[in-house]
Short mmCIF file of C-alpha atoms in Angstrom, two decimals:
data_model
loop_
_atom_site.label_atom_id
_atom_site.label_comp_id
_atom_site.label_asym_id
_atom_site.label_seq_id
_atom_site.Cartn_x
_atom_site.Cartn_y
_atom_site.Cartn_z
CA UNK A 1 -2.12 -3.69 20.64
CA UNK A 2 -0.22 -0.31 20.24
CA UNK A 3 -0.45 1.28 16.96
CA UNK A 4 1.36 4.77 17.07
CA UNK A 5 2.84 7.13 19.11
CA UNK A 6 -0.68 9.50 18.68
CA UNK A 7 -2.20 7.14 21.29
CA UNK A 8 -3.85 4.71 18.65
CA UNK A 9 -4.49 1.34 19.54
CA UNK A 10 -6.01 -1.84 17.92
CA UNK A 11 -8.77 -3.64 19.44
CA UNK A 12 -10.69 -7.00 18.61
CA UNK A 13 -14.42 -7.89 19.21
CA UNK A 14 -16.20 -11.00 19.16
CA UNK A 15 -16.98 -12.50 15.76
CA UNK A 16 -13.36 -11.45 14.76
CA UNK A 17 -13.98 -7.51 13.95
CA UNK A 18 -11.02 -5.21 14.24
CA UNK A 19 -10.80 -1.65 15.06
CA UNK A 20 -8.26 1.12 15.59
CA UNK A 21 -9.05 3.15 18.69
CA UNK A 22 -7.95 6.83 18.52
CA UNK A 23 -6.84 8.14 21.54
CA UNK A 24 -10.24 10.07 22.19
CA UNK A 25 -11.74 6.72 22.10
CA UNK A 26 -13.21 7.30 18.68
CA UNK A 27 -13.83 3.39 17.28
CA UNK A 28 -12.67 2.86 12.94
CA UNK A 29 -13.59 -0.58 12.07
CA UNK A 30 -10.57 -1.70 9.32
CA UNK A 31 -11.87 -5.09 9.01
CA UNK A 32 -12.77 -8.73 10.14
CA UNK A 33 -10.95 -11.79 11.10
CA UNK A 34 -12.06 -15.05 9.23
CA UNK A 35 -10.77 -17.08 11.60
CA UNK A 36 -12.78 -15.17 14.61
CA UNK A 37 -10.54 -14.59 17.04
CA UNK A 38 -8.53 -11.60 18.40
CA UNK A 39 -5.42 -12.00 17.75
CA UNK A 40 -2.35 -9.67 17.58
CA UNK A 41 -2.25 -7.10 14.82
CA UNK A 42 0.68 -5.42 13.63
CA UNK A 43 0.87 -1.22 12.02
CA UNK A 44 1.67 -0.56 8.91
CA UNK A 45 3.34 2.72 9.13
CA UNK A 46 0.34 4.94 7.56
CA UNK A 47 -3.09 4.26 9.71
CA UNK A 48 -3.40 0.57 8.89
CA UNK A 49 -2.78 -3.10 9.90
CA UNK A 50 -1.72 -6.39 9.71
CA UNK A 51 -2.25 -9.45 10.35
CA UNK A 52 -1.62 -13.13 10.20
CA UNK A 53 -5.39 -15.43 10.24
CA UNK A 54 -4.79 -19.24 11.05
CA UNK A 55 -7.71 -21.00 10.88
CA UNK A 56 -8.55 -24.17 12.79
CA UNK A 57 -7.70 -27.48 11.89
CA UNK A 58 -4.32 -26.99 10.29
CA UNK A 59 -5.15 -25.01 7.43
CA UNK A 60 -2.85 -22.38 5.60
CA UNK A 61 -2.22 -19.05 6.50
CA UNK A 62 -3.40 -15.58 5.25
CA UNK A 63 -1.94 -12.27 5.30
CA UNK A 64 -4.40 -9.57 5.87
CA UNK A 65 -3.61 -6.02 5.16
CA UNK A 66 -6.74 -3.58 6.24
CA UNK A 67 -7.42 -0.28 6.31
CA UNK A 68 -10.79 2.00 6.64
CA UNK A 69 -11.01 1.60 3.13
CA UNK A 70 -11.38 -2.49 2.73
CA UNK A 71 -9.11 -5.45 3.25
CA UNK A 72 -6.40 -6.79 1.21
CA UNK A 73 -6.14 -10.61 1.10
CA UNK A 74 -3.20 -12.67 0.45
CA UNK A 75 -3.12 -16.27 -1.53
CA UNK A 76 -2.90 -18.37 1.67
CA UNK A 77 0.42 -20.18 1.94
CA UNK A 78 1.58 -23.70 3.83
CA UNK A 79 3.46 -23.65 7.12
CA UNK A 80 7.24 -22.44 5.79
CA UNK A 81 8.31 -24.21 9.19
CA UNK A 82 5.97 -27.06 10.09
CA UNK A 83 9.23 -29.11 12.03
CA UNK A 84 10.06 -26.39 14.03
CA UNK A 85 6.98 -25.96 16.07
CA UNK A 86 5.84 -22.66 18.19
CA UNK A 87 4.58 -19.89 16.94
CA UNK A 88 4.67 -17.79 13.95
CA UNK A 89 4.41 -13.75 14.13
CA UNK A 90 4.76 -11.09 11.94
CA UNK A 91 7.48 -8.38 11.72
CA UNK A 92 6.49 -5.05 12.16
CA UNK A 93 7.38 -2.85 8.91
CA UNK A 94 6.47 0.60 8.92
CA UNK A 95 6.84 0.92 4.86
CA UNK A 96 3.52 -0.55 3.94
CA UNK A 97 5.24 -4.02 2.41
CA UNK A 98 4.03 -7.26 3.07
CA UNK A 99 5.77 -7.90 6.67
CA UNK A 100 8.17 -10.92 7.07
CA UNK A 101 6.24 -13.95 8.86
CA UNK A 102 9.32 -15.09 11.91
CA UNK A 103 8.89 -18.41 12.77
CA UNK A 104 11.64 -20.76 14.84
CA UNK A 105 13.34 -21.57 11.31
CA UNK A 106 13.67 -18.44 10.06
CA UNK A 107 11.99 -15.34 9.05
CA UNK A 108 10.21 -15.68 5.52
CA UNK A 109 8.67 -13.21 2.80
CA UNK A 110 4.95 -14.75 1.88
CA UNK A 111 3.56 -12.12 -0.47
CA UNK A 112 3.52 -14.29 -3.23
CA UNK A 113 3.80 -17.49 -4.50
CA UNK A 114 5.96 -19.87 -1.77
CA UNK A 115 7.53 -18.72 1.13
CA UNK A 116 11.37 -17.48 0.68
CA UNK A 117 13.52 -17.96 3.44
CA UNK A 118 15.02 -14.42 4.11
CA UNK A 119 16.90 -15.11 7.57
CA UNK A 120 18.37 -18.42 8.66
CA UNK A 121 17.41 -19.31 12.07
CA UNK A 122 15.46 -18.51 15.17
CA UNK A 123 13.60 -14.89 14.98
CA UNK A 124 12.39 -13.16 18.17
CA UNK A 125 11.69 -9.84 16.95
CA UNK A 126 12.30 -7.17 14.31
CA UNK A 127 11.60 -3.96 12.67
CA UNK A 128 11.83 -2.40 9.35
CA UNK A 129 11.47 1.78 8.84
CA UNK A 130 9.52 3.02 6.52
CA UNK A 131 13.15 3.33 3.58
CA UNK A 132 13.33 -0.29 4.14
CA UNK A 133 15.74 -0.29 6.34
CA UNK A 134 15.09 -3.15 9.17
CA UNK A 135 17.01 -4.98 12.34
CA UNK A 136 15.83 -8.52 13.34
CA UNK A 137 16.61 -10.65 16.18
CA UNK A 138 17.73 -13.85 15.23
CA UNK A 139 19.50 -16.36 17.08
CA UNK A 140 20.46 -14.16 19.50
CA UNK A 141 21.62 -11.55 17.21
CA UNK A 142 21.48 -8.51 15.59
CA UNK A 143 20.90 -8.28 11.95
CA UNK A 144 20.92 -5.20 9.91
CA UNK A 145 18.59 -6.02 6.52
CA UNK A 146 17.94 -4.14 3.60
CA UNK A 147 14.79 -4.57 2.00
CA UNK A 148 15.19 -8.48 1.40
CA UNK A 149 19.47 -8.19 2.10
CA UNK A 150 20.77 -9.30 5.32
CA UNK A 151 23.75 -6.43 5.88
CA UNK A 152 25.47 -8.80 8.85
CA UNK A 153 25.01 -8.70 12.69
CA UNK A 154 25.53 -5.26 14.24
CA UNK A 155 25.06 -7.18 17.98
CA UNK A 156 26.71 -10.42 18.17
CA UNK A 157 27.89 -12.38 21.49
CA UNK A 158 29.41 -15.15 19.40
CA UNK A 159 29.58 -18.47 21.46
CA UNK A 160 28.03 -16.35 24.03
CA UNK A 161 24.78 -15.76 21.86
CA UNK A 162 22.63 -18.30 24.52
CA UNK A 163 24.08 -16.36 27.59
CA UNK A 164 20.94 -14.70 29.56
CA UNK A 165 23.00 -12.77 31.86
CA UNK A 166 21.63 -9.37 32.17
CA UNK A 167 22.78 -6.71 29.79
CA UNK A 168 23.30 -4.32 32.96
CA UNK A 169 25.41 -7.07 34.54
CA UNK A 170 27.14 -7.94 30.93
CA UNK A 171 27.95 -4.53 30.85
CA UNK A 172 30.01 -4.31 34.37
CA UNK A 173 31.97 -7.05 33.41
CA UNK A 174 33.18 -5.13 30.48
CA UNK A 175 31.60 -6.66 27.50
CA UNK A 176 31.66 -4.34 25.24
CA UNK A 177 28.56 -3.60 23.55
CA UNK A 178 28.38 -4.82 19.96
CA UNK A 179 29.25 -8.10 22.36
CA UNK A 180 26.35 -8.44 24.11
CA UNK A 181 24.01 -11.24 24.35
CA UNK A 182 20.21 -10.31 24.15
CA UNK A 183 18.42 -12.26 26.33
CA UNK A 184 14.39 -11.15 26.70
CA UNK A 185 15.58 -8.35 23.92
CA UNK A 186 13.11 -6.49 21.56
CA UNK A 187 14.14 -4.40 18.77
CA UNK A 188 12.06 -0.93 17.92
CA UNK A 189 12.38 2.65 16.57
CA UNK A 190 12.96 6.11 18.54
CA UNK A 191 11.22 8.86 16.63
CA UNK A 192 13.90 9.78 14.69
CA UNK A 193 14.05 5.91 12.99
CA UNK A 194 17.36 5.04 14.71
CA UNK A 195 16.89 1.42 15.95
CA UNK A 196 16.81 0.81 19.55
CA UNK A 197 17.13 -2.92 21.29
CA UNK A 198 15.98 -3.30 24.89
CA UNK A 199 17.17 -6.32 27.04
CA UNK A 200 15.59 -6.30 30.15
CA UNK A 201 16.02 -2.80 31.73
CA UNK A 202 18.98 -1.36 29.28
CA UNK A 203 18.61 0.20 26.05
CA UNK A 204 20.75 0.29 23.05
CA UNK A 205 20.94 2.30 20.26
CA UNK A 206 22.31 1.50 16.66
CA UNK A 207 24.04 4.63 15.04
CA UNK A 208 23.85 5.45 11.03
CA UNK A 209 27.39 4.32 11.13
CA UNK A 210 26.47 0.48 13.05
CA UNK A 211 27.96 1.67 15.93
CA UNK A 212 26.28 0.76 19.00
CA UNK A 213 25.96 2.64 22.34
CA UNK A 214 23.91 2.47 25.91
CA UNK A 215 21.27 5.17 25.76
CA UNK A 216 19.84 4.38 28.76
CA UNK A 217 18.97 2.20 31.64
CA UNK A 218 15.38 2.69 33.18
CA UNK A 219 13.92 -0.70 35.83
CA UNK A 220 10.74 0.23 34.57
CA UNK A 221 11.10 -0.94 31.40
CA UNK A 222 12.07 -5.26 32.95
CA UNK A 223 8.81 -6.81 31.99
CA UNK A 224 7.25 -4.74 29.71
CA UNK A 225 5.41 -5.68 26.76
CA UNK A 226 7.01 -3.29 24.55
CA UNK A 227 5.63 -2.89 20.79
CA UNK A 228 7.32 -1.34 17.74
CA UNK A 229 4.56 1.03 16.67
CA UNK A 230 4.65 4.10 14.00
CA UNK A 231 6.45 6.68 15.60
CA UNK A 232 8.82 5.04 18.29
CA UNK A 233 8.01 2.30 20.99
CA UNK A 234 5.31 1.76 23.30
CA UNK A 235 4.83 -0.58 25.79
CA UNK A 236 1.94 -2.39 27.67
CA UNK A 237 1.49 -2.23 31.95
CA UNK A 238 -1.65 -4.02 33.13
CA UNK A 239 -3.98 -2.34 31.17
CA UNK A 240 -1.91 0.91 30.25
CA UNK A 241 -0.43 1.87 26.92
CA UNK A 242 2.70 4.01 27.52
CA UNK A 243 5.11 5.83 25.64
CA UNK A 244 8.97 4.79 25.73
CA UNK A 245 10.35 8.73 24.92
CA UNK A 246 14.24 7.96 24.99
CA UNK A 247 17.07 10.50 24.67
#
């Protein structure tokens, strides 16, 4: 999994260890899994990770924060979303904070105590920079947050939200595009911090002001795994990391 734009990556080993590979190849063990497996892990914005442990049989989760120097632990908390079904993820936040745990109900904070419901409704991705700042897909939209504080969409298709017509074909039909849906969308950083959403093989950028514009449009990008790591996006290509650079 894609850690930063310095060629980092995270890697899992059997029994549940976790690493972060430099880019040299050089191997710094952060930490073990109790649950064993190798499951994603998410950066934390300053060398170290996350992630979400769900052991077998139905048993609460726990957060995991680790770093070279130990592992932080979180009080393990009940499913926030048990009638939705699918599968929970983290948010990427590159402040160090606890990230928000998206599920199909809802994106929730679970650093203590019971889960609080910070976004209503279905999350497919999100990011927060390193002020706090964050953008989160949810039902098809675009959310600005602050910290905890959902600003209001900055993307939203309206009864159009389920659409999963191209952006590039959206686009030619004149929908303007604050208007877009966001089918197969993911929401990241450039290296500057300004949030970026890529649908497909179109990218959109979200000015200081909530403006949004088309920054680019690049084929290569349909299909990619792409990951919101510390210093802008990456992506994943059969066995390749790459680097998104974006104008």
């Amino acid at each position: 999994f894609p850690q930063g734009l310095d060629g980092r990556w995270a890697a899992g080993a059997p029994g549940g260890e976790v690493a972060v590979v430099a880019a040299d190849g050089t191997r710094t063990p952060v930490g073990t899994r109790s649950d064993g497996t190798r499951g994603q892990v998410w950066p934390d914005g300053s060398g170290g990770v996350w992630w979400l442990e769900s052991p077998p049989g139905g048993a609460p989760r726990t957060l995991v924060h680790a770093t070279p120097a130990g592992e932080q632990r979180f009080a393990p908390v009940p499913d926030p979303a048990p009638a939705g079904g699918g599968d929970a993820f983290l948010l990427t936040d590159l402040g160090g904070r606890p990230p928000l745990l998206a599920t199909p109900e809802g994106a929730f904070r679970i650093d203590g105590g019971a889960p609080v419901r910070t976004i209503e409704g279905r999350i497919d991705g999100g990011v927060v920079r390193s002020d706090g700042r964050g953008w989160v897909l949810a039902d098809g939209r675009l959310l600005a947050l602050d910290g905890d504080r959902v600003l209001g969409p900055v993307i939203d298709a309206g009864e159009r939200r389920g659409d999963t017509t191209p952006v590039a074909v959206q686009l030619a039909r004149g929908v303007a595009p604050a208007a877009l849906a966001l089918p197969r969308a993911t929401v990241g950083l450039d290296g500057s911090g300004r949030p970026l959403v890529v649908s497909d093989d179109v990218v959109l950028a979200v000015g200081a002001d909530g403006a949004v514009t088309v920054v680019a449009q690049d084929r290569r990008l349909a299909g990619l795994g792409l990951f919101a790591a510390e210093g802008g996006l990456m992506a994943y290509d059969t066995g390749d990391v790459l680097r998104v650079d974006l104008p």
